[in-house]
Short mmCIF file of C-alpha atoms in Angstrom, two decimals:
data_model
loop_
_atom_site.label_atom_id
_atom_site.label_comp_id
_atom_site.label_asym_id
_atom_site.label_seq_id
_atom_site.Cartn_x
_atom_site.Cartn_y
_atom_site.Cartn_z
CA MET A 232 3.31 16.21 -14.17
CA PHE A 233 1.07 13.14 -14.13
CA GLY A 234 2.74 11.56 -17.16
CA GLU A 235 6.17 12.02 -15.62
CA ILE A 236 4.99 10.33 -12.41
CA LEU A 237 3.77 7.30 -14.40
CA ASP A 238 6.93 7.18 -16.51
CA GLY A 239 9.15 7.43 -13.44
CA SER A 240 7.21 4.65 -11.74
CA PHE A 241 7.65 2.33 -14.72
CA GLN A 242 11.37 3.13 -14.88
CA SER A 243 11.85 2.51 -11.16
CA LEU A 244 10.04 -0.81 -11.47
CA ARG A 245 12.13 -1.84 -14.45
CA ARG A 246 15.50 -0.82 -12.96
CA ASN A 247 14.83 -2.44 -9.58
CA ALA A 248 12.66 -5.36 -10.58
CA LYS A 249 14.04 -7.79 -7.99
CA ALA A 250 13.57 -5.43 -5.06
CA MET A 251 10.19 -4.02 -6.09
CA LEU A 252 8.58 -7.26 -7.28
CA GLY A 253 10.07 -9.22 -4.38
CA ALA A 254 8.52 -6.83 -1.88
CA GLY A 255 5.27 -6.87 -3.85
CA LEU A 256 5.15 -10.66 -3.71
CA LEU A 257 5.70 -10.54 0.05
CA ALA A 258 2.80 -8.09 0.34
CA GLN A 259 0.53 -10.38 -1.69
CA SER A 260 1.70 -13.66 -0.17
CA LEU A 261 -0.71 -13.60 2.77
CA SER A 262 -3.82 -13.14 0.63
CA ALA A 263 -2.56 -15.63 -1.99
CA ILE A 264 -1.91 -18.36 0.60
CA LEU A 265 -5.27 -17.73 2.23
CA ALA A 266 -7.07 -17.90 -1.15
CA ALA A 267 -5.33 -21.16 -2.06
CA VAL A 268 -6.13 -22.75 1.31
CA LEU A 269 -9.77 -21.68 1.20
CA THR A 270 -10.13 -22.98 -2.35
CA GLY A 271 -8.67 -26.35 -1.39
CA VAL A 272 -10.81 -26.66 1.74
CA LEU A 273 -14.05 -25.69 0.01
CA ALA A 274 -13.38 -27.92 -2.99
CA THR A 275 -12.57 -31.03 -0.94
CA SER A 276 -15.16 -30.64 1.80
CA SER A 277 -18.19 -29.10 0.13
CA GLY A 278 -20.31 -32.15 0.90
CA SER A 279 -19.31 -32.28 4.54
CA ILE A 280 -19.97 -28.53 4.95
CA GLU A 281 -23.49 -28.97 3.56
CA ALA A 282 -24.13 -31.91 5.90
CA TRP A 283 -22.81 -29.93 8.87
CA ALA A 284 -24.98 -26.94 7.98
CA GLU A 285 -28.10 -29.10 7.98
CA THR A 286 -27.48 -30.39 11.50
CA ALA A 287 -25.69 -27.38 13.06
CA SER A 288 -27.36 -25.49 15.85
CA THR A 289 -27.61 -21.73 16.17
CA ALA A 290 -24.74 -21.71 18.67
CA ASP A 291 -22.53 -23.64 16.25
CA VAL A 292 -23.24 -21.21 13.42
CA ALA A 293 -22.64 -18.24 15.76
CA SER A 294 -19.32 -19.65 16.98
CA LEU A 295 -18.25 -20.26 13.38
CA GLY A 296 -19.17 -16.69 12.45
CA ILE A 297 -17.26 -15.25 15.42
CA GLY A 298 -14.23 -17.38 14.56
CA LEU A 299 -14.30 -16.18 10.96
CA MET A 300 -14.60 -12.55 12.08
CA VAL A 301 -11.68 -12.88 14.50
CA THR A 302 -9.58 -14.58 11.82
CA PHE A 303 -10.43 -11.84 9.32
CA ALA A 304 -9.56 -9.13 11.85
CA VAL A 305 -6.20 -10.74 12.69
CA LEU A 306 -5.32 -11.19 9.03
CA SER A 307 -6.33 -7.60 8.29
CA ILE A 308 -4.07 -6.28 11.07
CA LEU A 309 -1.17 -8.42 9.85
CA SER A 310 -1.80 -7.20 6.32
CA VAL A 311 -1.69 -3.56 7.44
CA PHE A 312 1.58 -4.08 9.32
CA MET A 313 3.15 -5.86 6.35
CA SER A 314 1.85 -3.25 3.91
CA VAL A 315 3.22 -0.26 5.88
CA ILE A 316 6.63 -1.87 6.38
CA LEU A 317 6.92 -2.89 2.73
CA GLN A 318 5.77 0.51 1.51
CA GLY A 319 8.52 2.09 3.56
CA ALA A 320 11.04 -0.39 2.20
CA MET A 321 10.01 0.10 -1.42
CA VAL A 322 10.57 3.84 -1.19
CA ILE A 323 14.31 3.15 -1.05
CA PRO A 324 14.71 1.71 -4.59
CA VAL A 325 12.62 4.55 -6.01
CA ALA A 326 14.67 7.22 -4.23
CA ARG A 327 17.91 5.62 -5.39
CA SER A 328 16.58 5.37 -8.96
CA VAL A 329 16.33 9.16 -9.06
CA LEU A 330 20.15 9.18 -9.01
CA ASN A 331 20.30 6.13 -11.32
CA ARG A 332 21.53 3.86 -8.52
CA PRO A 333 20.22 0.28 -8.84
CA THR A 334 19.01 -1.46 -5.70
CA GLY A 335 18.76 -5.19 -5.13
CA PHE A 336 16.43 -6.93 -2.72
CA ARG A 337 19.14 -7.49 -0.10
CA ARG A 338 20.34 -3.90 -0.33
CA MET A 339 16.78 -2.67 0.18
CA LEU A 340 16.33 -4.86 3.27
CA SER A 341 19.65 -3.77 4.76
CA LEU A 342 18.80 -0.08 4.31
CA VAL A 343 15.29 -0.37 5.74
CA ARG A 344 16.24 -2.61 8.69
CA PRO A 345 17.00 0.30 11.09
CA ARG A 346 13.57 1.80 10.36
CA ILE A 347 11.43 -1.34 10.77
CA GLY A 348 10.63 -0.49 14.40
CA ALA A 349 9.42 3.00 13.46
CA LEU A 350 7.37 1.58 10.57
CA ALA A 351 5.80 -1.00 12.89
CA GLY A 352 4.93 1.82 15.28
CA LEU A 353 3.36 3.74 12.41
CA ALA A 354 1.30 0.68 11.47
CA ALA A 355 0.18 0.28 15.10
CA VAL A 356 -0.96 3.92 15.24
CA LEU A 357 -2.88 3.56 11.97
CA VAL A 358 -4.56 0.32 13.08
CA ALA A 359 -5.53 1.84 16.44
CA ALA A 360 -6.95 4.94 14.74
CA ALA A 361 -8.92 2.81 12.24
CA VAL A 362 -10.36 0.59 15.00
CA ALA A 363 -11.33 3.65 17.04
CA ALA A 364 -13.02 5.26 14.02
CA ILE A 365 -14.98 2.08 13.19
CA ALA A 366 -16.03 1.69 16.83
CA LEU A 367 -17.17 5.33 16.91
CA PHE A 368 -19.19 4.82 13.73
CA PHE A 369 -21.00 1.76 15.10
CA VAL A 370 -21.68 3.52 18.42
CA LEU A 371 -23.24 6.45 16.57
CA VAL A 372 -25.34 4.10 14.43
CA VAL A 373 -26.58 2.21 17.50
CA LEU A 374 -27.45 5.47 19.29
CA LEU A 375 -29.18 6.70 16.16
CA PHE A 376 -31.37 3.61 15.80
CA SER A 377 -32.14 3.50 19.52
CA ASN A 378 -33.28 7.14 19.71
CA VAL A 379 -34.56 8.18 16.29
CA ARG A 380 -35.99 4.80 15.19
CA GLY A 381 -38.08 5.34 12.03
CA ALA A 382 -35.87 8.01 10.42
CA ALA A 383 -32.63 6.35 11.54
CA ALA A 384 -32.05 4.69 8.17
CA LEU A 385 -32.35 8.04 6.39
CA LEU A 386 -29.79 9.56 8.73
CA ALA A 387 -27.45 6.56 8.78
CA ILE A 388 -26.77 6.73 5.03
CA PRO A 389 -25.44 10.33 5.08
CA LEU A 390 -23.48 9.44 8.22
CA MET A 391 -21.85 6.53 6.40
CA PHE A 392 -20.95 8.70 3.39
CA GLY A 393 -19.56 11.32 5.76
CA PHE A 394 -17.30 8.75 7.44
CA VAL A 395 -16.13 7.50 4.03
CA ALA A 396 -15.31 11.06 2.94
CA VAL A 397 -13.37 11.75 6.15
CA PHE A 398 -11.52 8.43 5.77
CA VAL A 399 -10.47 9.25 2.21
CA TRP A 400 -9.40 12.76 3.21
CA VAL A 401 -7.26 11.49 6.10
CA ALA A 402 -5.84 8.62 4.01
CA ILE A 403 -4.58 11.03 1.36
CA LYS A 404 -3.15 13.37 4.00
CA LEU A 405 -1.19 10.49 5.60
CA MET A 406 -0.29 8.62 2.43
CA VAL A 407 3.42 9.54 2.36
CA ALA A 408 4.03 8.89 6.07
CA PRO A 409 5.93 5.59 5.47
CA ALA A 410 8.24 7.38 3.04
CA ALA A 411 8.90 10.17 5.55
CA VAL A 412 9.65 7.65 8.32
CA VAL A 413 12.28 5.91 6.17
CA ILE A 414 13.85 8.77 4.22
CA GLU A 415 13.84 11.42 6.96
CA GLU A 416 14.39 8.96 9.84
CA THR A 417 11.45 10.28 11.85
CA GLY A 418 9.31 8.49 14.41
CA ALA A 419 5.77 7.28 13.80
CA ILE A 420 3.97 10.40 15.06
CA ALA A 421 6.52 12.73 13.47
CA GLY A 422 6.09 10.86 10.18
CA LEU A 423 2.32 11.42 10.31
CA ARG A 424 2.83 15.12 11.01
CA ARG A 425 5.37 15.36 8.21
CA SER A 426 2.98 13.72 5.74
CA TRP A 427 0.20 16.05 6.85
CA ALA A 428 2.43 19.07 6.23
CA LEU A 429 3.78 17.88 2.88
CA THR A 430 0.35 17.19 1.40
CA ARG A 431 -0.99 20.63 2.35
CA ALA A 432 -2.28 22.49 -0.76
CA ASN A 433 -1.73 19.35 -2.88
CA TRP A 434 -4.65 17.19 -1.68
CA TRP A 435 -6.72 17.24 -4.86
CA ARG A 436 -3.72 16.60 -7.08
CA ILE A 437 -2.64 13.59 -5.01
CA LEU A 438 -6.22 12.27 -4.92
CA GLY A 439 -6.54 12.53 -8.69
CA ILE A 440 -3.26 10.74 -9.37
CA THR A 441 -4.06 8.04 -6.81
CA LEU A 442 -7.53 7.42 -8.26
CA VAL A 443 -6.33 7.23 -11.86
CA VAL A 444 -3.49 4.86 -10.96
CA GLY A 445 -5.84 2.71 -8.85
CA ILE A 446 -8.37 2.45 -11.69
CA LEU A 447 -5.60 1.67 -14.18
CA VAL A 448 -4.19 -1.12 -12.01
CA ALA A 449 -7.67 -2.52 -11.29
CA VAL A 450 -8.60 -2.67 -14.99
CA ILE A 451 -5.33 -4.37 -15.98
CA THR A 452 -5.67 -6.83 -13.10
CA GLN A 453 -9.20 -7.79 -14.12
CA VAL A 454 -8.16 -8.19 -17.76
CA VAL A 455 -5.57 -10.74 -16.65
CA LEU A 456 -7.66 -12.48 -13.97
CA ILE A 457 -10.95 -12.86 -15.87
CA PRO A 458 -9.53 -15.54 -18.24
CA ALA A 459 -8.02 -17.30 -15.22
CA SER A 460 -11.41 -17.35 -13.47
CA MET A 461 -12.92 -19.09 -16.51
CA LEU A 462 -10.41 -21.95 -16.36
CA PRO A 463 -12.49 -24.28 -14.13
CA THR A 464 -15.43 -24.31 -16.56
CA VAL A 465 -13.24 -24.71 -19.64
CA LEU A 466 -11.01 -27.43 -18.18
CA SER A 467 -13.90 -29.39 -16.69
CA GLY A 468 -15.49 -29.58 -20.12
CA VAL A 469 -12.27 -30.38 -21.99
CA VAL A 470 -10.09 -32.41 -19.63
CA SER A 471 -12.71 -34.42 -17.74
CA PRO A 472 -16.16 -34.00 -19.30
CA HIS A 473 -17.36 -37.27 -17.74
CA GLY A 474 -15.21 -37.22 -14.61
CA GLY A 475 -16.60 -38.02 -11.21
CA SER A 476 -16.79 -35.80 -8.16
CA GLY A 477 -13.24 -36.75 -7.14
CA GLN A 478 -11.77 -35.56 -10.43
CA ASP A 479 -13.85 -32.38 -10.32
CA ALA A 480 -12.61 -31.61 -6.80
CA THR A 481 -8.99 -32.22 -7.80
CA LEU A 482 -9.44 -30.00 -10.85
CA ARG A 483 -10.98 -27.22 -8.77
CA VAL A 484 -8.12 -27.38 -6.26
CA ALA A 485 -5.47 -27.26 -9.02
CA VAL A 486 -7.17 -24.40 -10.84
CA GLY A 487 -7.73 -22.53 -7.57
CA ILE A 488 -4.06 -22.76 -6.67
CA ILE A 489 -3.00 -21.66 -10.17
CA THR A 490 -5.45 -18.75 -10.03
CA ALA A 491 -4.12 -17.73 -6.60
CA VAL A 492 -0.53 -17.79 -7.90
CA VAL A 493 -1.43 -15.77 -11.00
CA GLY A 494 -3.38 -13.33 -8.85
CA ALA A 495 -0.42 -12.94 -6.51
CA LEU A 496 1.94 -12.22 -9.42
CA VAL A 497 -0.40 -9.68 -10.99
CA GLY A 498 -1.14 -8.16 -7.60
CA ALA A 499 2.59 -7.88 -6.87
CA VAL A 500 3.17 -5.89 -10.06
CA GLY A 501 0.20 -3.63 -9.33
CA TYR A 502 1.26 -3.15 -5.70
CA ALA A 503 4.83 -2.32 -6.71
CA PHE A 504 3.62 0.18 -9.29
CA GLN A 505 1.23 1.91 -6.88
CA THR A 506 3.90 2.07 -4.17
CA SER A 507 6.36 3.51 -6.69
CA VAL A 508 3.83 6.23 -7.52
CA MET A 509 3.45 7.00 -3.81
CA ALA A 510 7.23 7.25 -3.38
CA LEU A 511 7.57 9.58 -6.38
CA LEU A 512 4.76 11.76 -5.05
CA TYR A 513 6.66 12.05 -1.77
CA LEU A 514 9.87 13.05 -3.57
CA ASP A 515 7.93 15.49 -5.75
CA LEU A 516 6.35 17.12 -2.68
CA ARG A 517 9.74 17.50 -1.03
CA MET A 518 11.17 19.00 -4.21
CA ARG A 519 8.35 21.55 -4.25
CA LYS A 520 8.50 22.41 -0.55
CA ASP A 521 12.08 21.65 0.57
CA GLY A 522 14.14 22.05 -2.60
CA LEU A 523 15.11 18.38 -2.51
CA ASP A 524 15.95 18.45 -6.22
CA ILE A 525 18.90 20.75 -5.48
CA VAL A 526 20.14 18.38 -2.78
CA LEU A 527 19.86 15.43 -5.16
CA LEU A 528 21.75 17.29 -7.88
CA ARG A 529 24.49 17.99 -5.36
CA GLU A 530 24.66 14.31 -4.40
CA MET A 531 24.78 13.31 -8.05
CA GLU A 532 27.64 15.72 -8.76
CA THR A 533 29.73 14.66 -5.78
CA GLY A 534 28.76 10.96 -5.77
CA ALA A 535 28.32 11.19 -2.00
CA ASP A 536 27.06 8.16 -0.07
CA PRO A 537 26.60 5.85 -3.08
CA ASP A 538 25.31 2.99 -0.92
CA GLY A 539 22.91 5.09 1.17
CA ILE A 540 19.50 6.66 0.67
CA PRO A 541 19.46 9.91 -1.34
CA GLY A 542 18.04 12.91 0.47
CA ARG A 543 18.33 11.37 3.92
CA LYS A 544 20.86 13.91 5.17
CA ALA A 545 18.98 16.88 3.75
CA VAL A 546 17.50 19.28 6.26
CA ALA A 547 13.77 19.81 5.80
CA GLY A 548 13.03 23.33 4.63
CA ASN A 549 16.68 24.08 3.81
CA PRO A 550 17.79 22.87 0.37
CA TYR A 551 21.25 24.38 0.85
CA PRO A 552 23.12 22.37 3.53
CA GLY A 553 25.92 24.48 4.95
CA TYR A 554 24.55 27.73 3.54
CA GLY A 555 26.04 30.72 5.33
CA THR A 556 28.37 28.72 7.56
CA SER A 557 31.50 30.10 5.93
CA PRO A 558 32.40 32.54 3.12
CA GLY A 559 33.14 29.71 0.69
CA ALA A 560 30.25 27.46 1.63
CA TRP A 561 28.18 25.86 -1.07
CA PRO A 562 26.36 27.05 -3.17
CA TYR A 563 28.82 29.92 -3.63
CA GLY A 564 31.89 27.70 -3.56
CA ARG A 565 33.02 24.08 -3.56
#
């Protein structure tokens, strides 16, 4: 049930805090560093930027815009690769927590290392598919405006909502692909197919849980970050009410860096919690479809492979390994 998913996520986060929060900090590090650098640059060079904008030509502004777009695209691709790899890695502590096996950060990295190549391939496939979908959308919009003209805006809005709906539908269908790649040792394409099959007949349930958890994390994040965003105004009036521009710039840089660090910490907790929910949804789907709970009970009873990943050796669709191979085979005998 939904409450059990939330409770299991909190327990996994608490039992494997170093692994989960460490991976969450890695996932948030890129955006935190970028936010701190941008804050420092804007705070120390606001005057020079205004002077440059007054004398810049159209070509200069265009080149700056293209450079920013390319930088944003590169950072987005890097973020997707890092996110997919870390999501796959963070499934391991959650899976081991089901059998009450703690997992440190080093143990998590050592267990996920053989699957990093497959996770990178999965990220490459997702990035390529997203780029192709965005390109197709813009091509359709251009064709629409070039042919229909006056009514193009009325048709473009439903087209945009249709693309968003398809994106959400596909995203939910492929949400547990990183977990399948790591736990079941599949390739990138096989992991996507496996996620598509596991989420069949459970799409609305997964969407509801994902939305509620996302809203919950967003509200808690804003509750923490709103006071931090008010620090520049409060400190400028208390610490240096009559300070010059140099002191104000230094204060803005310091507060910006502190805000970026706080945001990274809060984001790491939220990211770890959301990834834990995703991992538990994957395990829940496999329990419903493959009988994984029986396999996990067997591993708990025997204590098999205490340093490995639970459920990795289970055969999809057959919760009884060895069934029928001999008269005394489990589950009829030990």
